[in-house]
CSV table of C-alpha atoms and ligand atoms in Angstrom, one decimal:
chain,number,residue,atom,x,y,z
A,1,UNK,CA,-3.2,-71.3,-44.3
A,2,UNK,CA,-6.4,-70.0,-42.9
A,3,UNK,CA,-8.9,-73.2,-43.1
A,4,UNK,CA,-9.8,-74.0,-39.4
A,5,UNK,CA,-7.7,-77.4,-38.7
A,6,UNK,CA,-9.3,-80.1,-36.4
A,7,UNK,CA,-8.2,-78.4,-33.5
A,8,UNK,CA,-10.1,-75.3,-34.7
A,9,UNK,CA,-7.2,-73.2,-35.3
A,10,UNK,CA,-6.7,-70.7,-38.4
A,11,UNK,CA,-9.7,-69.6,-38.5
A,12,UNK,CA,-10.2,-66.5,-41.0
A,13,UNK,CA,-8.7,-63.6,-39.7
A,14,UNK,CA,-8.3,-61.2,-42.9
A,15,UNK,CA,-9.6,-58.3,-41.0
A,16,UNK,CA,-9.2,-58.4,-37.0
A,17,UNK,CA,-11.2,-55.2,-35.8
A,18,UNK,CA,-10.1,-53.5,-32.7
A,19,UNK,CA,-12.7,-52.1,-30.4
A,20,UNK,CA,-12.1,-50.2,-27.5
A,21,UNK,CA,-13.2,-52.5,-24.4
A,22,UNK,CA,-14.8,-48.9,-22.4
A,23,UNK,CA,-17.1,-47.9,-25.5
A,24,UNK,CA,-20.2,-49.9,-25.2
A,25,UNK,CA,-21.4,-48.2,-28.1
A,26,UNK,CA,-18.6,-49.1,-30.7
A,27,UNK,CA,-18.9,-52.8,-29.2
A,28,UNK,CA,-22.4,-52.6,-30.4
A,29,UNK,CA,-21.6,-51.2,-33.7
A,30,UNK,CA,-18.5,-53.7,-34.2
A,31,UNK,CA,-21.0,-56.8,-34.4
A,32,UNK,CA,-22.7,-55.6,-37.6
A,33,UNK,CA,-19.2,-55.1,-39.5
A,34,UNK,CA,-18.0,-58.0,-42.1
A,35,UNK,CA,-14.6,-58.1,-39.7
A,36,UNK,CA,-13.3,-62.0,-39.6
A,37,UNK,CA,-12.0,-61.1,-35.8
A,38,UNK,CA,-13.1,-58.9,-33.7
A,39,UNK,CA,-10.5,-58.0,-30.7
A,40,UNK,CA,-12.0,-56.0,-27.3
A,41,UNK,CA,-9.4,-54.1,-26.0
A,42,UNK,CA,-8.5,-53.9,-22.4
A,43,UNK,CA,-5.1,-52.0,-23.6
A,44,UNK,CA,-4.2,-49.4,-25.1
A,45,UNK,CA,-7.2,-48.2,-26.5
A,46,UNK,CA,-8.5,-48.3,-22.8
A,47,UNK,CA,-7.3,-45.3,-20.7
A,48,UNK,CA,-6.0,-46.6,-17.3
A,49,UNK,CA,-9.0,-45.2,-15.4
A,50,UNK,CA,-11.4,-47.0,-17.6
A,51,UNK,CA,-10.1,-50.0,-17.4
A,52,UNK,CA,-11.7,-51.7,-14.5
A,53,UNK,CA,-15.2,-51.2,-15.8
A,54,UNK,CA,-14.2,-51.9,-19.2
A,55,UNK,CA,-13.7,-55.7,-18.2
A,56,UNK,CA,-17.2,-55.8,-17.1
A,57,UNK,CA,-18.2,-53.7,-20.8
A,58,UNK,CA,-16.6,-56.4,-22.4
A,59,UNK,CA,-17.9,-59.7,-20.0
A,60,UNK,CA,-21.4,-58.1,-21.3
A,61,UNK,CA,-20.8,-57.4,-24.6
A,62,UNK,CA,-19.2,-60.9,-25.4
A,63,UNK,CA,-21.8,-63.0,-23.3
A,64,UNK,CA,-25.4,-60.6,-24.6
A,65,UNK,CA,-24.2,-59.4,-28.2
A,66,UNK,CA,-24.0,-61.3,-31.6
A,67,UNK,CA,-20.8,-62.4,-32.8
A,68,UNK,CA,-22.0,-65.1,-34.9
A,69,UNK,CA,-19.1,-65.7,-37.7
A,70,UNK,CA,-16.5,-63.3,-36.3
A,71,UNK,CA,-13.4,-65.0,-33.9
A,72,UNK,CA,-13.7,-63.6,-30.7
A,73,UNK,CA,-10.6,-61.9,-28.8
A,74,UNK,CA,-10.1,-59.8,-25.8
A,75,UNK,CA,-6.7,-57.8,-25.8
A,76,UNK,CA,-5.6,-57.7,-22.0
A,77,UNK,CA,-2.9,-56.0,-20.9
A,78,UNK,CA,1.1,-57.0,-20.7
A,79,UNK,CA,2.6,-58.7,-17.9
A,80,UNK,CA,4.8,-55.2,-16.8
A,81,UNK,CA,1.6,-54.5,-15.9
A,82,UNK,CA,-0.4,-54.8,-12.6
A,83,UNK,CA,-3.4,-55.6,-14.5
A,84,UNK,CA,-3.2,-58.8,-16.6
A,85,UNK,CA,-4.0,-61.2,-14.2
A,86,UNK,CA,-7.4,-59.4,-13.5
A,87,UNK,CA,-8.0,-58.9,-17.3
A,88,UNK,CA,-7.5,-62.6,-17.2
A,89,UNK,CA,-9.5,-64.1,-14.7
A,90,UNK,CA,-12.5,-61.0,-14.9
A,91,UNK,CA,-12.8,-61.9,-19.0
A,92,UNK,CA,-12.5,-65.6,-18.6
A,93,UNK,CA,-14.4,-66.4,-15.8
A,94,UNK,CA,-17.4,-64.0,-16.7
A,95,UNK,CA,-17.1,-64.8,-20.7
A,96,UNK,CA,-14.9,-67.9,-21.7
A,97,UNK,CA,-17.6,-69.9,-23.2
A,98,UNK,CA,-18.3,-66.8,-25.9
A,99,UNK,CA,-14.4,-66.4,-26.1
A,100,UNK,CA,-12.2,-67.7,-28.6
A,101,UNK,CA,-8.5,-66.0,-27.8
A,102,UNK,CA,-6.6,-64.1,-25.2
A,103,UNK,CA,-4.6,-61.3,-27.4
A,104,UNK,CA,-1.1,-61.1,-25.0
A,105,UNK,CA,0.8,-57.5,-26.3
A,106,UNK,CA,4.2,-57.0,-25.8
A,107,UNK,CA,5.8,-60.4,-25.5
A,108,UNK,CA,9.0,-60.6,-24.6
A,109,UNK,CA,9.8,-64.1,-24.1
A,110,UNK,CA,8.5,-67.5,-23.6
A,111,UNK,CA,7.6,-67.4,-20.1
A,112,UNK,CA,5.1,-64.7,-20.9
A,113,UNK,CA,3.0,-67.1,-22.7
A,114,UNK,CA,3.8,-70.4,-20.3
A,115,UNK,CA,2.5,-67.7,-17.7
A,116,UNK,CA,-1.0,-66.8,-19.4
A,117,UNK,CA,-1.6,-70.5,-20.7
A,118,UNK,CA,-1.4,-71.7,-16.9
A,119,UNK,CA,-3.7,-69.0,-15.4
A,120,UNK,CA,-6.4,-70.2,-18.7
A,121,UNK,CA,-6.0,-74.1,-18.0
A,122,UNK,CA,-7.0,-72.7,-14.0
A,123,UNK,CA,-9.4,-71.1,-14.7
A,124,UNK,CA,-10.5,-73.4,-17.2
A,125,UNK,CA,-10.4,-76.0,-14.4
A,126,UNK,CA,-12.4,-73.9,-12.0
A,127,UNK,CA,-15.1,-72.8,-14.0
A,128,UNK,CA,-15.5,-76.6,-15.8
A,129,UNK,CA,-14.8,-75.0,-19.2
A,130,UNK,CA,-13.1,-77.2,-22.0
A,131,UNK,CA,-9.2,-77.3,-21.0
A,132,UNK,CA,-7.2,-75.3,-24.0
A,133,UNK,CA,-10.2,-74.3,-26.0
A,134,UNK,CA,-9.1,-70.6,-25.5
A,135,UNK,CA,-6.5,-69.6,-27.9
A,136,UNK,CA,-3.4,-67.5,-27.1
A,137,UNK,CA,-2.2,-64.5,-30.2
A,138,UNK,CA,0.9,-63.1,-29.1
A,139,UNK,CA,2.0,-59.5,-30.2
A,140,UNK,CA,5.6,-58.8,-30.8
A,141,UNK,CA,6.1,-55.0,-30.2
A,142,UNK,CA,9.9,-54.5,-29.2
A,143,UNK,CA,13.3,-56.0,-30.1
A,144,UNK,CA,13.2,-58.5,-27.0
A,145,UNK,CA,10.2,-59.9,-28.4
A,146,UNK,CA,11.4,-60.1,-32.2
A,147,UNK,CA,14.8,-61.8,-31.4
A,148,UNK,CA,12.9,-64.1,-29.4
A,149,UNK,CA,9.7,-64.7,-31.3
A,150,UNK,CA,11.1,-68.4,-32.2
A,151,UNK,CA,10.7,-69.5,-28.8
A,152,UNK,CA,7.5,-67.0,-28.1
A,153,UNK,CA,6.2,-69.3,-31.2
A,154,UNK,CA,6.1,-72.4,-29.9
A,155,UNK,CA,5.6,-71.9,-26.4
A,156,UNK,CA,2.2,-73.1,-26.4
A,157,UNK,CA,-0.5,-75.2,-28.2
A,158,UNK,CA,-2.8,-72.5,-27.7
A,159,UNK,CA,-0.8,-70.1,-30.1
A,160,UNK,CA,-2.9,-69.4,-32.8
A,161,UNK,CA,-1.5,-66.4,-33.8
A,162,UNK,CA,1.7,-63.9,-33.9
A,163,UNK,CA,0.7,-60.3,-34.5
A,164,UNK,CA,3.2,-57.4,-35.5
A,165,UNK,CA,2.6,-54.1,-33.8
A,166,UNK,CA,4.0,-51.7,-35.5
A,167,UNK,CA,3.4,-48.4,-33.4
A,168,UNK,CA,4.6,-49.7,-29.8
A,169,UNK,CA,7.6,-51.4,-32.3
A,170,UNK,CA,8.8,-48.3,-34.2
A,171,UNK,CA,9.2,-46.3,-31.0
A,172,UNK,CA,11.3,-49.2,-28.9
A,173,UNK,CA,13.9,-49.1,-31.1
A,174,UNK,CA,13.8,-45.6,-31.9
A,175,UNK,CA,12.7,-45.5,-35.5
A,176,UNK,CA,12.6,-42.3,-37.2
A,177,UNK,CA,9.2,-41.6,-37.9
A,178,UNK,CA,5.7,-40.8,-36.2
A,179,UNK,CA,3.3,-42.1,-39.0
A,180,UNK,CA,2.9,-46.0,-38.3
A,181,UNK,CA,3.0,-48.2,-41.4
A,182,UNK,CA,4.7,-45.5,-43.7
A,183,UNK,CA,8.4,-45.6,-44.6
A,184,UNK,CA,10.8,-43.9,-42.5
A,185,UNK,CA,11.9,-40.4,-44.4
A,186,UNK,CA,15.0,-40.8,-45.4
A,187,UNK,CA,15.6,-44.8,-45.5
A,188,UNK,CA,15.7,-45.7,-49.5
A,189,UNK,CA,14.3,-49.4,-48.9
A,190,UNK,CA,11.5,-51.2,-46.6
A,191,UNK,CA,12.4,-50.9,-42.9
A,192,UNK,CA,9.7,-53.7,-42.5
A,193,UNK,CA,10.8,-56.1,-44.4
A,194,UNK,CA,13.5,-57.7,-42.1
A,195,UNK,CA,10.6,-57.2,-39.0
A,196,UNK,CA,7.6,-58.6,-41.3
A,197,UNK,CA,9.5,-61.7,-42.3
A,198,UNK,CA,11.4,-62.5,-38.9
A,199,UNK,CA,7.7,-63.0,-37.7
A,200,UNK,CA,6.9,-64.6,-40.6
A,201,UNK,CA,9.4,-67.4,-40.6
A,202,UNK,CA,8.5,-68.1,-36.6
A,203,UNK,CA,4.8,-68.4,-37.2
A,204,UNK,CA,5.3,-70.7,-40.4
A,205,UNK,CA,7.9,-72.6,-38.4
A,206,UNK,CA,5.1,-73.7,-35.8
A,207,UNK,CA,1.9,-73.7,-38.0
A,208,UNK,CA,0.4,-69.9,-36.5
A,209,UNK,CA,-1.1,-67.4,-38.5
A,210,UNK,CA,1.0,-64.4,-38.7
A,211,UNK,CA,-1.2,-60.8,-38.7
A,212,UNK,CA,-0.1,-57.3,-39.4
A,213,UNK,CA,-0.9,-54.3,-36.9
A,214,UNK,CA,-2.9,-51.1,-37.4
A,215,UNK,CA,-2.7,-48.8,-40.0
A,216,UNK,CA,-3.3,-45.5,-38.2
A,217,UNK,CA,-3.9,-42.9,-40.9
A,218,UNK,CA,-7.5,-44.5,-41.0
A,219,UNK,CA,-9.1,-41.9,-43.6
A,220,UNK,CA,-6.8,-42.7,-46.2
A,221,UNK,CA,-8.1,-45.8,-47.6
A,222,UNK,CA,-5.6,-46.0,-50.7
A,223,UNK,CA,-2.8,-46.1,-48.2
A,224,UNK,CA,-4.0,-48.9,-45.9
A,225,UNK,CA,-4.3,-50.8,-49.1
A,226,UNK,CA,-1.0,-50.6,-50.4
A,227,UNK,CA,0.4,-51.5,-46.8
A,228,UNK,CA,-1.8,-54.1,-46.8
A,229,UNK,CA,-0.8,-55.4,-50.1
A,230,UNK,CA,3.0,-55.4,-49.2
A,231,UNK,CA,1.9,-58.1,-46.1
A,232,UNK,CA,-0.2,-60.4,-48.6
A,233,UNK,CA,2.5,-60.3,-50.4
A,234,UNK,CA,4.7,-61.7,-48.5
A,235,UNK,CA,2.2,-64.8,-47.5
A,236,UNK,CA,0.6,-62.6,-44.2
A,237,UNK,CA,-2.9,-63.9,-43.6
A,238,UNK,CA,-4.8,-60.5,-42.3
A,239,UNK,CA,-4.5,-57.1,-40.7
A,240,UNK,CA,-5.8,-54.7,-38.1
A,241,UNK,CA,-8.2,-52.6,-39.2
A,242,UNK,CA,-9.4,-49.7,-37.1
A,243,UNK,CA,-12.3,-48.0,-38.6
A,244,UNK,CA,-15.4,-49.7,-41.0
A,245,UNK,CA,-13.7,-47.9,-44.0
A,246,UNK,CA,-10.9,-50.4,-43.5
A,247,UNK,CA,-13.1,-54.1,-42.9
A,248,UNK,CA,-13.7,-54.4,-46.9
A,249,UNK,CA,-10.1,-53.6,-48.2
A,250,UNK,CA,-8.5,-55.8,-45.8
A,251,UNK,CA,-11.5,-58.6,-46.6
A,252,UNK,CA,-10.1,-58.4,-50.3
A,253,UNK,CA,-6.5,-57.5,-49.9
A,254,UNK,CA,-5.5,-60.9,-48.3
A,255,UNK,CA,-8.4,-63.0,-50.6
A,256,UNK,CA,-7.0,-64.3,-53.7
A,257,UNK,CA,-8.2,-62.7,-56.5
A,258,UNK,CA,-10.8,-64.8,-58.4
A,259,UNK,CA,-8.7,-65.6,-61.4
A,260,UNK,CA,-6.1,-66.9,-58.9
A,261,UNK,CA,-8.6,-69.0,-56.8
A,262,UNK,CA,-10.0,-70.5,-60.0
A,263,UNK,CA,-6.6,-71.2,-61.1
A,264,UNK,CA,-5.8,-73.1,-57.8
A,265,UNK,CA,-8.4,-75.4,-57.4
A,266,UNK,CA,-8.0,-76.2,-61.1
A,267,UNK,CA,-4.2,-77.2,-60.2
A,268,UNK,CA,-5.3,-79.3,-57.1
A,269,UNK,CA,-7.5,-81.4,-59.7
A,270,UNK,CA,-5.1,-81.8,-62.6
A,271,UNK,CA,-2.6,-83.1,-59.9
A,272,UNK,CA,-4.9,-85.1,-58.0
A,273,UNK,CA,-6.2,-86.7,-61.8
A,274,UNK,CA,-2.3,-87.0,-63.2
A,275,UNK,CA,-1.5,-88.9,-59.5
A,276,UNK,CA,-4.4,-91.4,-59.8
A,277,UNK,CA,-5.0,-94.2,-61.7
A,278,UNK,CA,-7.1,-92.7,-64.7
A,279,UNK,CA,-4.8,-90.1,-65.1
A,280,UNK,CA,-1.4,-92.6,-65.4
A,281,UNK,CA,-0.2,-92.1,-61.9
A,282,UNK,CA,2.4,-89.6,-63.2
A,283,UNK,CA,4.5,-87.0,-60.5
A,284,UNK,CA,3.7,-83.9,-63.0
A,285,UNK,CA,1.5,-83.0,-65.9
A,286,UNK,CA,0.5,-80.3,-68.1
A,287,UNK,CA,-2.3,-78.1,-67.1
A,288,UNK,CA,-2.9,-75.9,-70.3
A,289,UNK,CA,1.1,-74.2,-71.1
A,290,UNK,CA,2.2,-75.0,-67.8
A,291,UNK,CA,3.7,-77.7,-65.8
A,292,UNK,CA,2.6,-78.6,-62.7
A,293,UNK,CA,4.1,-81.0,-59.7
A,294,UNK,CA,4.0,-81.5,-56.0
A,295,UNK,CA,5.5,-78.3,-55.1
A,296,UNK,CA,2.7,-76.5,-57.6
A,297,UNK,CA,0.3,-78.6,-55.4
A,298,UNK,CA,0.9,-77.2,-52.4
A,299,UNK,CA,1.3,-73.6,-53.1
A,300,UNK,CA,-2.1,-74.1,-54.9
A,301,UNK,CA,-3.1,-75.2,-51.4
A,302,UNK,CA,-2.3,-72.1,-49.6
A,303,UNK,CA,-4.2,-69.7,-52.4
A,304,UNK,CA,-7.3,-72.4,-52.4
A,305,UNK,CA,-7.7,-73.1,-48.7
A,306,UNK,CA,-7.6,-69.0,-48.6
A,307,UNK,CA,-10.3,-68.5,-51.1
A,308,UNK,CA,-12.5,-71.5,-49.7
A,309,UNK,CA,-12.3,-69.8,-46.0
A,310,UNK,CA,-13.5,-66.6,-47.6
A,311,UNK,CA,-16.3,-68.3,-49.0
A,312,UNK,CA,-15.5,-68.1,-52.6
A,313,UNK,CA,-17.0,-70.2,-55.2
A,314,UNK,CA,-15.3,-71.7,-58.4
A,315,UNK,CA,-16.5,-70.1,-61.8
A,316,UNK,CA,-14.6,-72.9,-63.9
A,317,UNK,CA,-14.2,-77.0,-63.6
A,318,UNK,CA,-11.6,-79.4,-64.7
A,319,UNK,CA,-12.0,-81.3,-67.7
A,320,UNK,CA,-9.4,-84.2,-68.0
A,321,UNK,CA,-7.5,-84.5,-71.3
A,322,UNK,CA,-9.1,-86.7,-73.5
A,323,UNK,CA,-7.7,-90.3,-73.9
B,1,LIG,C1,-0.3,-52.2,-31.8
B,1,LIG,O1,-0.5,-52.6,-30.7
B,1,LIG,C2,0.8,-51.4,-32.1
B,1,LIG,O2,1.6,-51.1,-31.1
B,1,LIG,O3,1.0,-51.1,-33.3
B,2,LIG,MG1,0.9,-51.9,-29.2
């Protein structure tokens, strides 16, 4: 799920770094990490008296630094607010041409994101920028915005994304713990699981990329990776990652693992060579002991078009049976 399409949606976004939008010196150090996204944060990393300058920091830091190969996001603040139209128009206007995505937190419906795609198609208008080139990734962060994320999901073509944040989540519905990411004490199962794949299921539903939030104990490594590794598992396609130590194990957590990629790509040619001509234009074949169809196809899809957007190369080719 995570090869750009024509439209230039899904890009990469294993690793989406958060960089507080006031720290001009952490948005310098941010452009030498190997992050797939980086996200300059107007929010909650930005204490409310720093805000103001800090849309300025980040006009400057997106128009004069080097992004090259990272996607570019700006995390404004929500529409409870009094300062997301601002955020908007400051970081657009000053910025939209080195911009790729408007992160929206704390969606609660709909109308949030009909709200923010009108103010970008003005201001796209205004300035002469491409209409709809700026992406939208909408974070769901309370129980309003969970049982609504269907309609949050496709209530926009500029979706790209819908994010999970876990910290803001936990405390609006009163979950019993302070260490975001871990297990609840107490609760003898995953209290993510029903959150993680409600997401999930919306983002799938309409094509978006779905993303997990931070990981807050940043020192322990071991940890990030094992919460890292539940997403993957269930089909996620990246995480936040808060500190350097975290770029690398989220790079390779949500890669396939050589063997798998190899294994992929050699199931998209034995079906592509048991489908054709040559190969007898049969609906399934044998690759080796296992059996392979359309449905083998397309999950082969979603591990190869992974491994291809991380830039992996094959270590083995197809040989067809002999005749
Ligand atoms: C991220 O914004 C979170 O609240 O976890
Ligand atoms: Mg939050």
């Amino acid at each position: 799920m995570t090869a750009p399409d024509a439209a230039g949606r899904l890009r990469p976004r294993r690793s989406c770094l958060a960089v507080p939008g006031s720290n001009p010196r952490f948005l310098e150090k941010a452009q030498g990490l190997p992050a797939d996204q980086v996200f300059l944060d107007l929010e909650d990393a930005c204490a409310p008296l720093a805000k103001e300058d800090a849309r300025h920091t980040i006009v400057k830091a997106l128009n004069e630094g080097d992004w090259t190969g990272k996607t570019r996001v700006v995390r404004v603040n929500d529409w409870t607010t009094h300062w997301t139209y601002r955020d908007v128009i400051t970081v657009v206007e000053g910025a939209g041409p080195n911009l790729d995505c408007i992160m929206l937190p704390k969606v609660q419906d709909a109308q949030q994101i009909v709200a923010l795609d009108l103010l970008l198609t003005q201001i796209e208008k205004t300035m002469g920028f491409e209409i709809g080139r700026i992406g939208i990734e909408a974070q769901i962060e309370n129980a309003k915005g969970l049982v609504n994320v269907d309609e949050i999901a496709g209530a926009s073509p500029r979706l790209e994304t819908i994010v999970f944040g876990p910290a803001d989540f936990m405390a609006s519905i009163n979950m019993k713990s302070l260490v975001v990411g871990e297990q609840p004490p107490g609760y003898p199962a995953d209290a993510y699981h029903y959150i993680l794949m409600r997401i999930l299921m919306a983002a799938r539903m309409h094509d978006l990329q779905a993303i997990d939030g931070p990981y807050l104990q940043i020192r322990n490594v071991d940890g990030f990776r094992e919460v890292a590794g539940r997403a993957a598992a269930l089909g996620y396609d990246g995480k936040w990652v808060l500190h350097p130590g975290q770029v690398e194990a989220a790079n390779e957590v949500f890669s396939p693992s050589q063997e798998d990629y190899d294994h992929a790509e050699l199931i998209l040619d034995a079906y592509d060579y048991c489908t054709s001509v040559e190969g007898g234009m049969k609906g399934s074949a044998m690759l080796g002991d296992e059996m392979i169809d359309e449905a083998s196809r397309k999950m082969a899809l979603v591990v190869a078009g992974k491994g291809r957007a991380a830039g992996m190369s094959r270590t083995s080719t197809f040989q067809p049976p002999e005749a």
